[in-house]
Tab-separated table of C-alpha atoms in Angstrom:
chain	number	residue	atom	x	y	z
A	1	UNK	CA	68.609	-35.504	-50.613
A	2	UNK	CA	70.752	-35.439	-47.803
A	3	UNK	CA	71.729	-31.959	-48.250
A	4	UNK	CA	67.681	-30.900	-48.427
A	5	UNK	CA	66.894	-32.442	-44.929
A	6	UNK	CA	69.846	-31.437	-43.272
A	7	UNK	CA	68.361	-27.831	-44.709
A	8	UNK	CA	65.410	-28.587	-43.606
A	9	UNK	CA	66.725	-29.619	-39.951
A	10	UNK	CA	68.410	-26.583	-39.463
A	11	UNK	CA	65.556	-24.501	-40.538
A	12	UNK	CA	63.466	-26.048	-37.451
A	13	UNK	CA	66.177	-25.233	-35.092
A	14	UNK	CA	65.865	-22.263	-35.892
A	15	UNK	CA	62.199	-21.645	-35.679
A	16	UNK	CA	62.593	-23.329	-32.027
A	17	UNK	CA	65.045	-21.138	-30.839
A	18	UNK	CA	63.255	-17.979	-32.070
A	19	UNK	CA	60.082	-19.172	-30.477
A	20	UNK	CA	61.688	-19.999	-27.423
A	21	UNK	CA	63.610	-16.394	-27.011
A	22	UNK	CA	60.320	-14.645	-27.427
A	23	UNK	CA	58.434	-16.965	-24.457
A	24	UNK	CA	58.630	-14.411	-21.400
A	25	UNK	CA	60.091	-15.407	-18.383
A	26	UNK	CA	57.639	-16.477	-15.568
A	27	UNK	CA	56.698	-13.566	-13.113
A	28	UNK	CA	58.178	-14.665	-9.628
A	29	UNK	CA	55.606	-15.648	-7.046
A	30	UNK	CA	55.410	-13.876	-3.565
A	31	UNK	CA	54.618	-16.321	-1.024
A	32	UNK	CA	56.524	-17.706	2.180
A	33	UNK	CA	58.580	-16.058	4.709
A	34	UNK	CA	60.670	-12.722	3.843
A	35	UNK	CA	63.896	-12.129	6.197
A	36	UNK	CA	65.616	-9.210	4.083
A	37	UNK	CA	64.534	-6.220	1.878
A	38	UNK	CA	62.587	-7.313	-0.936
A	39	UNK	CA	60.800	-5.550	-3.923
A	40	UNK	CA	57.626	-6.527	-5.191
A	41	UNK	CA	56.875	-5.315	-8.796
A	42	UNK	CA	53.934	-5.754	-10.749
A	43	UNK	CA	55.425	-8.650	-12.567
A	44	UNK	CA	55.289	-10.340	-9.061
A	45	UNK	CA	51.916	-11.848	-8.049
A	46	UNK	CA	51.179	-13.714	-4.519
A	47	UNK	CA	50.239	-17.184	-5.058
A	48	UNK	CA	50.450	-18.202	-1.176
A	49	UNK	CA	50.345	-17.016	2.452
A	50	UNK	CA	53.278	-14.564	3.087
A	51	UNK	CA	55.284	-13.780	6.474
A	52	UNK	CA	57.376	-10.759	6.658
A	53	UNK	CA	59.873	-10.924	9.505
A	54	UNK	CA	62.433	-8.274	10.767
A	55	UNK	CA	64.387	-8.520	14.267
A	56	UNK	CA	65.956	-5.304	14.660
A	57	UNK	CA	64.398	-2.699	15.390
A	58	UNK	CA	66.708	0.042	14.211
A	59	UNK	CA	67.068	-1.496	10.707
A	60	UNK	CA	63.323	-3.083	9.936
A	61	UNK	CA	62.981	-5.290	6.828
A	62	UNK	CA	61.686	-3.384	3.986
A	63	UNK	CA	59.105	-4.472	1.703
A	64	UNK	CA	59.303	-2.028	-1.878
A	65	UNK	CA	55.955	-2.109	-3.616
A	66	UNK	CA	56.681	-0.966	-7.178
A	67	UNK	CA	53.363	-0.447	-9.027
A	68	UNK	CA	50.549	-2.217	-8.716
A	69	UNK	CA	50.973	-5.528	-7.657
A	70	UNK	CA	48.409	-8.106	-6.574
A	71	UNK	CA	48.520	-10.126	-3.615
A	72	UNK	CA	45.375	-12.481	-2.899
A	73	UNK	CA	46.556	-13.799	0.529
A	74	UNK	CA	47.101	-12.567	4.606
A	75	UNK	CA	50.306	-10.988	4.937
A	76	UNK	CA	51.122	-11.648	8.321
A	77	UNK	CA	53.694	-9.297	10.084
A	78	UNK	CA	56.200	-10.458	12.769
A	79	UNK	CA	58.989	-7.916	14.795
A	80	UNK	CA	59.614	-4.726	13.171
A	81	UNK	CA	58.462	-4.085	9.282
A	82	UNK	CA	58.368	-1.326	6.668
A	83	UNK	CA	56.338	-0.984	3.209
A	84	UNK	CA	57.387	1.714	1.258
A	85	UNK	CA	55.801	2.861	-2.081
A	86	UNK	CA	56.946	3.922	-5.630
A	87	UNK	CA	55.681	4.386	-8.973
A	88	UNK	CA	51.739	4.934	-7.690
A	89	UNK	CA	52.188	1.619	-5.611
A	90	UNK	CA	48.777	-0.260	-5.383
A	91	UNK	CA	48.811	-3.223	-3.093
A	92	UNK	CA	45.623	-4.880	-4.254
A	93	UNK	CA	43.430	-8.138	-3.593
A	94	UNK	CA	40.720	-9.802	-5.253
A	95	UNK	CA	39.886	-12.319	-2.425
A	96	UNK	CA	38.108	-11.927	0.945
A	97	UNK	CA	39.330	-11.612	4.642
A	98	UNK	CA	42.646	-9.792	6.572
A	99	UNK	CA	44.763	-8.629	4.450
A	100	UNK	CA	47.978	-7.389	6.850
A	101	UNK	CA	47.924	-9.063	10.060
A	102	UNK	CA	49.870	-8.400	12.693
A	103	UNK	CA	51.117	-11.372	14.640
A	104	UNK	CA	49.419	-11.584	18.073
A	105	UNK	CA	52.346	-13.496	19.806
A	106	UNK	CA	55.149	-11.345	18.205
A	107	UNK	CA	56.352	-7.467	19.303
A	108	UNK	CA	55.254	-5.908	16.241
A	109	UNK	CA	56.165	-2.475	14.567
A	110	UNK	CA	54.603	-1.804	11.299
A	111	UNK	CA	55.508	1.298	9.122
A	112	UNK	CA	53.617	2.241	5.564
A	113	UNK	CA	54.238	4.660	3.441
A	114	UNK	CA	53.247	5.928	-0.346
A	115	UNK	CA	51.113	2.790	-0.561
A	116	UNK	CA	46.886	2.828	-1.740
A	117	UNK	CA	45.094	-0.294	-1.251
A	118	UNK	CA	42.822	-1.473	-2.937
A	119	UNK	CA	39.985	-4.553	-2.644
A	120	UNK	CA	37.266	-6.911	-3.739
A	121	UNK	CA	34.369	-4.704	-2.545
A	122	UNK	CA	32.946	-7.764	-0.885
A	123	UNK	CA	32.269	-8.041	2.708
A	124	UNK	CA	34.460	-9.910	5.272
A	125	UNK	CA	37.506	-7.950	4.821
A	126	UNK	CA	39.419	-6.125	6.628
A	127	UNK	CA	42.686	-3.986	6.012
A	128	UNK	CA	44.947	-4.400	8.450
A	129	UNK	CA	44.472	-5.733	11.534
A	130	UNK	CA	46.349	-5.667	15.512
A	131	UNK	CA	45.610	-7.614	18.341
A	132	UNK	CA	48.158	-8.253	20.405
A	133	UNK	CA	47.900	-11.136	23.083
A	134	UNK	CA	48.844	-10.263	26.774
A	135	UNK	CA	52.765	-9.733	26.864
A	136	UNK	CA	52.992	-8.235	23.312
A	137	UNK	CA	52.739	-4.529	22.022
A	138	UNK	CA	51.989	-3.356	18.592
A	139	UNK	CA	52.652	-0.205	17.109
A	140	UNK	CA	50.948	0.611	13.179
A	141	UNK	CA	52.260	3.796	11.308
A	142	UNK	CA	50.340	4.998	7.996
A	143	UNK	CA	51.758	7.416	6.716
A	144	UNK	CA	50.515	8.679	2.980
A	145	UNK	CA	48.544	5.896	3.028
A	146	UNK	CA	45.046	5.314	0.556
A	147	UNK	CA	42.322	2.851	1.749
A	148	UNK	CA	39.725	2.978	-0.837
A	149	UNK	CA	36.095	2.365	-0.132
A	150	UNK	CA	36.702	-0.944	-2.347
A	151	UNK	CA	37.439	-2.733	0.664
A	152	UNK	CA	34.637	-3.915	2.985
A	153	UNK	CA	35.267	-5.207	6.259
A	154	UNK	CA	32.808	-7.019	8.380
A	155	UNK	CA	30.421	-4.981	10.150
A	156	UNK	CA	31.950	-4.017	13.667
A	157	UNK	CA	35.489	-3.878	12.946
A	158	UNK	CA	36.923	-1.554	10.896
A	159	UNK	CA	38.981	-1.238	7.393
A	160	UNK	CA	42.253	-0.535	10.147
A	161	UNK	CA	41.381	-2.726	13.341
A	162	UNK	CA	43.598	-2.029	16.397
A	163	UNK	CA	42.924	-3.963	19.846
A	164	UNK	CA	44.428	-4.950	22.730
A	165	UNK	CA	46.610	-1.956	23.356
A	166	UNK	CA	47.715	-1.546	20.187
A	167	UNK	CA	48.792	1.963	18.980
A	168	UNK	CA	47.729	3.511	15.866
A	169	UNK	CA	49.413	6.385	14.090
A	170	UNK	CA	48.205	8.277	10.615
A	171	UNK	CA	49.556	10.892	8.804
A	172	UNK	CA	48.267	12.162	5.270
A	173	UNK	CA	46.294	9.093	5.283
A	174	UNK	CA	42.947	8.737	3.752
A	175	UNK	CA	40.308	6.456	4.561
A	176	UNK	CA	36.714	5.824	2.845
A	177	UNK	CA	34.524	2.924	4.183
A	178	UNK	CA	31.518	2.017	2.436
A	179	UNK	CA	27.921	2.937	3.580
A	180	UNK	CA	27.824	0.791	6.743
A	181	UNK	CA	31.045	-0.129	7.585
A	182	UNK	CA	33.956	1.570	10.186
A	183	UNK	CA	36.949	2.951	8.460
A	184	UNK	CA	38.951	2.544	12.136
A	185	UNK	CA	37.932	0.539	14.669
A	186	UNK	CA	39.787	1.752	17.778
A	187	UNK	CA	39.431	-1.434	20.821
A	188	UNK	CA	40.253	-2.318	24.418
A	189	UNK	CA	43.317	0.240	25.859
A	190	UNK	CA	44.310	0.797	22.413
A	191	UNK	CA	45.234	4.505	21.617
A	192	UNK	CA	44.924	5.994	17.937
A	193	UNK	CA	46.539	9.641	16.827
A	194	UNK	CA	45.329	10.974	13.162
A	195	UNK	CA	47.683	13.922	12.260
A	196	UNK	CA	46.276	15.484	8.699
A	197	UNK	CA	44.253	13.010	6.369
A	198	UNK	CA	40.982	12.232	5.736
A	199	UNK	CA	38.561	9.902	7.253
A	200	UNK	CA	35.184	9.143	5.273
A	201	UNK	CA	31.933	8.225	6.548
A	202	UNK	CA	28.741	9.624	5.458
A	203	UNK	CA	25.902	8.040	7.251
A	204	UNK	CA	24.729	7.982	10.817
A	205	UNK	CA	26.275	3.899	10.276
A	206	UNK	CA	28.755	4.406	9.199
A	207	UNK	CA	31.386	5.908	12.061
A	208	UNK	CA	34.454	7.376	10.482
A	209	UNK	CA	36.560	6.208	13.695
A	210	UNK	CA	34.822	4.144	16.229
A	211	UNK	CA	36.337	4.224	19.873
A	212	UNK	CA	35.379	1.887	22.789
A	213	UNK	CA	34.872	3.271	26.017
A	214	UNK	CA	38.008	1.620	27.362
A	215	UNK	CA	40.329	2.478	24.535
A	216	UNK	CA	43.180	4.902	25.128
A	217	UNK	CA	44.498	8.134	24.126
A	218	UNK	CA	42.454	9.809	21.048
A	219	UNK	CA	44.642	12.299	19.797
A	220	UNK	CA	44.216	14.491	16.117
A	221	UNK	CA	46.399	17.115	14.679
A	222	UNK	CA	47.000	19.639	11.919
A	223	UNK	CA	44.439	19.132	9.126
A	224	UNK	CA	42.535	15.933	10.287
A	225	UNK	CA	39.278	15.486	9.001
A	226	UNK	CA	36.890	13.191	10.350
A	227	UNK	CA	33.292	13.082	9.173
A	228	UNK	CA	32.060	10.587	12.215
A	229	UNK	CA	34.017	10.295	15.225
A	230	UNK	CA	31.790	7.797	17.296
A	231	UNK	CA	33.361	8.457	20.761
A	232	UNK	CA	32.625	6.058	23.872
A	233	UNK	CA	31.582	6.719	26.830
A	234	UNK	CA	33.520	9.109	28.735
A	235	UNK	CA	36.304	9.428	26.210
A	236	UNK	CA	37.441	12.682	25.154
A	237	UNK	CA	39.925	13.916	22.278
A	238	UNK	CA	43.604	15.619	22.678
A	239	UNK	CA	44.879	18.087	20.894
A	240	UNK	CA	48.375	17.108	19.039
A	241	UNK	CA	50.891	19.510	20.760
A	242	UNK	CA	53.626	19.306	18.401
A	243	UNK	CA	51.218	19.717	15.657
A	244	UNK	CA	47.966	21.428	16.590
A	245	UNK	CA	44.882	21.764	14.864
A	246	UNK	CA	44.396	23.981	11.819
A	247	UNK	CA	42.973	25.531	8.968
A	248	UNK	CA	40.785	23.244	6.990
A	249	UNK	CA	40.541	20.640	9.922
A	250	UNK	CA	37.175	19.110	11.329
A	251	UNK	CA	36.304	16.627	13.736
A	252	UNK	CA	32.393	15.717	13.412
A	253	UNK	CA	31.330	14.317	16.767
A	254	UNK	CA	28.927	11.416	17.542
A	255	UNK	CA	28.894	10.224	20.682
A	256	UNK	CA	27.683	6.552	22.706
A	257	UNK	CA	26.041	8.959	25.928
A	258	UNK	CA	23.921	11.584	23.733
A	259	UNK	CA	23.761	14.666	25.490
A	260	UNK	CA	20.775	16.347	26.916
A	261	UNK	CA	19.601	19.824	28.119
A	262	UNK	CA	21.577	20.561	31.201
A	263	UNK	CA	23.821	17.733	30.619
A	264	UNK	CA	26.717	18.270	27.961
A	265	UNK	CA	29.057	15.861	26.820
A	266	UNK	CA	32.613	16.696	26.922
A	267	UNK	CA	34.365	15.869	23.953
A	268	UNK	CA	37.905	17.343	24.126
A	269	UNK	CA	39.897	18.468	27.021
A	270	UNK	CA	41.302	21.593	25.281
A	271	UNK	CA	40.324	24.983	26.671
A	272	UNK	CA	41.584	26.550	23.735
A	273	UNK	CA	38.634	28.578	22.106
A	274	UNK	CA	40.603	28.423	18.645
A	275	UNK	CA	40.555	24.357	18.552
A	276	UNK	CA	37.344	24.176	19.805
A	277	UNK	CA	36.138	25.865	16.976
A	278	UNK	CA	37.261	22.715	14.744
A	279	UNK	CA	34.950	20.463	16.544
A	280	UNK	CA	31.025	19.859	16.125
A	281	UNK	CA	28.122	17.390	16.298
A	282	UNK	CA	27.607	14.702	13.468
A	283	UNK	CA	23.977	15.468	13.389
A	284	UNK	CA	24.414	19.366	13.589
């Protein structure tokens, strides 16, 4: 009898230990502050508000997204910052409001690459947003960047939101907004250059890139497109010089003071007949 139980014992063990070595390990959470470089896989899930923090400038923390990985909270950023993608990285969220925030009472430098995001599709949400408060200076770089028309951000900002003399740079970058909604809003003194990429925007509503009269600097290059450039009064559009506009480029103009008969509204200080020839009116 003894010998039957002690069988009997051992053959539970057994059964335990196999049905504890085939019990996966919990995926880490991402949530909290983040000092040093970091990946975030699609094992990883955020389960809390997340601050990424990087004091030098020359060597910014770096933030790997590896695959799709789902984060359902405000990442806010604070000093100087880098995402970097790999393996089709998909930074997506199934909740409502900003998504990447940079901190208004921090310097803040924010870098992006290889990196599509994707959203809820419900209103009330907004990319990334800037707005520095007086003393501070942010600079956002996208660059390969997807915004898909999945995200829907409040009506009057836009999916990338830059105020307060912030400065926005985007290279290869495409953005769709929804029917109704700004793909980038571009505020107060803030300046915005779009080298290559795509902006959507397909209704008279629905401005590609919206500019304030009393932003700064538009500037486009190489093969931007913009279907809706809603332009403010008295703002015009540069010319990249490093990387001018060409083939396959098109700026579609739409602008606060519509122009009349005898009254034209400038829309780019180039003189050059060739990039002129990449500009025209929205409702043309």
């Amino acid at each position: 009898m003894k010998r039957i139980v002690t069988g009997i014992l051992s053959m539970f063990f057994v059964m335990c230990a196999a049905v504890l070595l085939d019990t996966p390990a919990e995926a880490a959470n991402i949530q909290g502050e983040y000092t040093t470089n970091t990946t975030w896989t699609s094992d990883n899930k955020g389960t809390g508000v997340v601050t990424v923090t990087g004091s030098d400038p020359d060597n910014p923390v770096v933030i790997t997204v590896d695959g799709t990985v789902t984060v359902d909270y405000t990442i806010t950023i604070k000093g100087y910052v880098k995402f970097v993608g790999t393996n089709n990285a998909v930074l997506k969220e199934t909740g409502a409001g900003t998504w990447i925030k940079c901190d208004p009472d921090s310097d803040v430098q924010l870098t992006i690459e290889g990196i599509s995001f994707k959203g809820p599709g419900t209103s009330g949400h907004t990319c990334i947003y800037s707005e520095p408060n007086s003393g501070y200076t942010h600079s956002v770089s996208l660059n390969n960047v997807t915004i898909a028309n999945s995200i829907c951000p409040t009506t009057g900002n836009g999916m990338v939101n830059i105020k307060n003399s912030s400065t926005l740079t985007l290279k290869d970058t495409t953005i769709t907004p929804k029917n109704g909604y700004i793909g980038v809003n571009v505020g107060e003194g803030s300046s915005f250059t779009m080298i290559g990429g795509t902006i959507g925007g397909d209704t008279s509503s629905t401005y590609s890139v919206k500019t304030a009269s009393n932003s700064g600097t538009i500037t486009v290059g190489g093969t931007a497109v913009i279907n809706n450039l809603y332009l403010g009064t008295g703002k015009t559009v540069a010319i990249d010089n490093t990387t001018p506009l060409s083939s396959g480029a098109s700026i579609k103009i739409t602008s606060e003071t519509a122009p009349t008969d005898g009254n034209e509204i400038t829309v780019t200080d180039t003189t050059d007949a060739s990039n002129l020839s990449y500009f025209s009116s929205y409702d043309s």
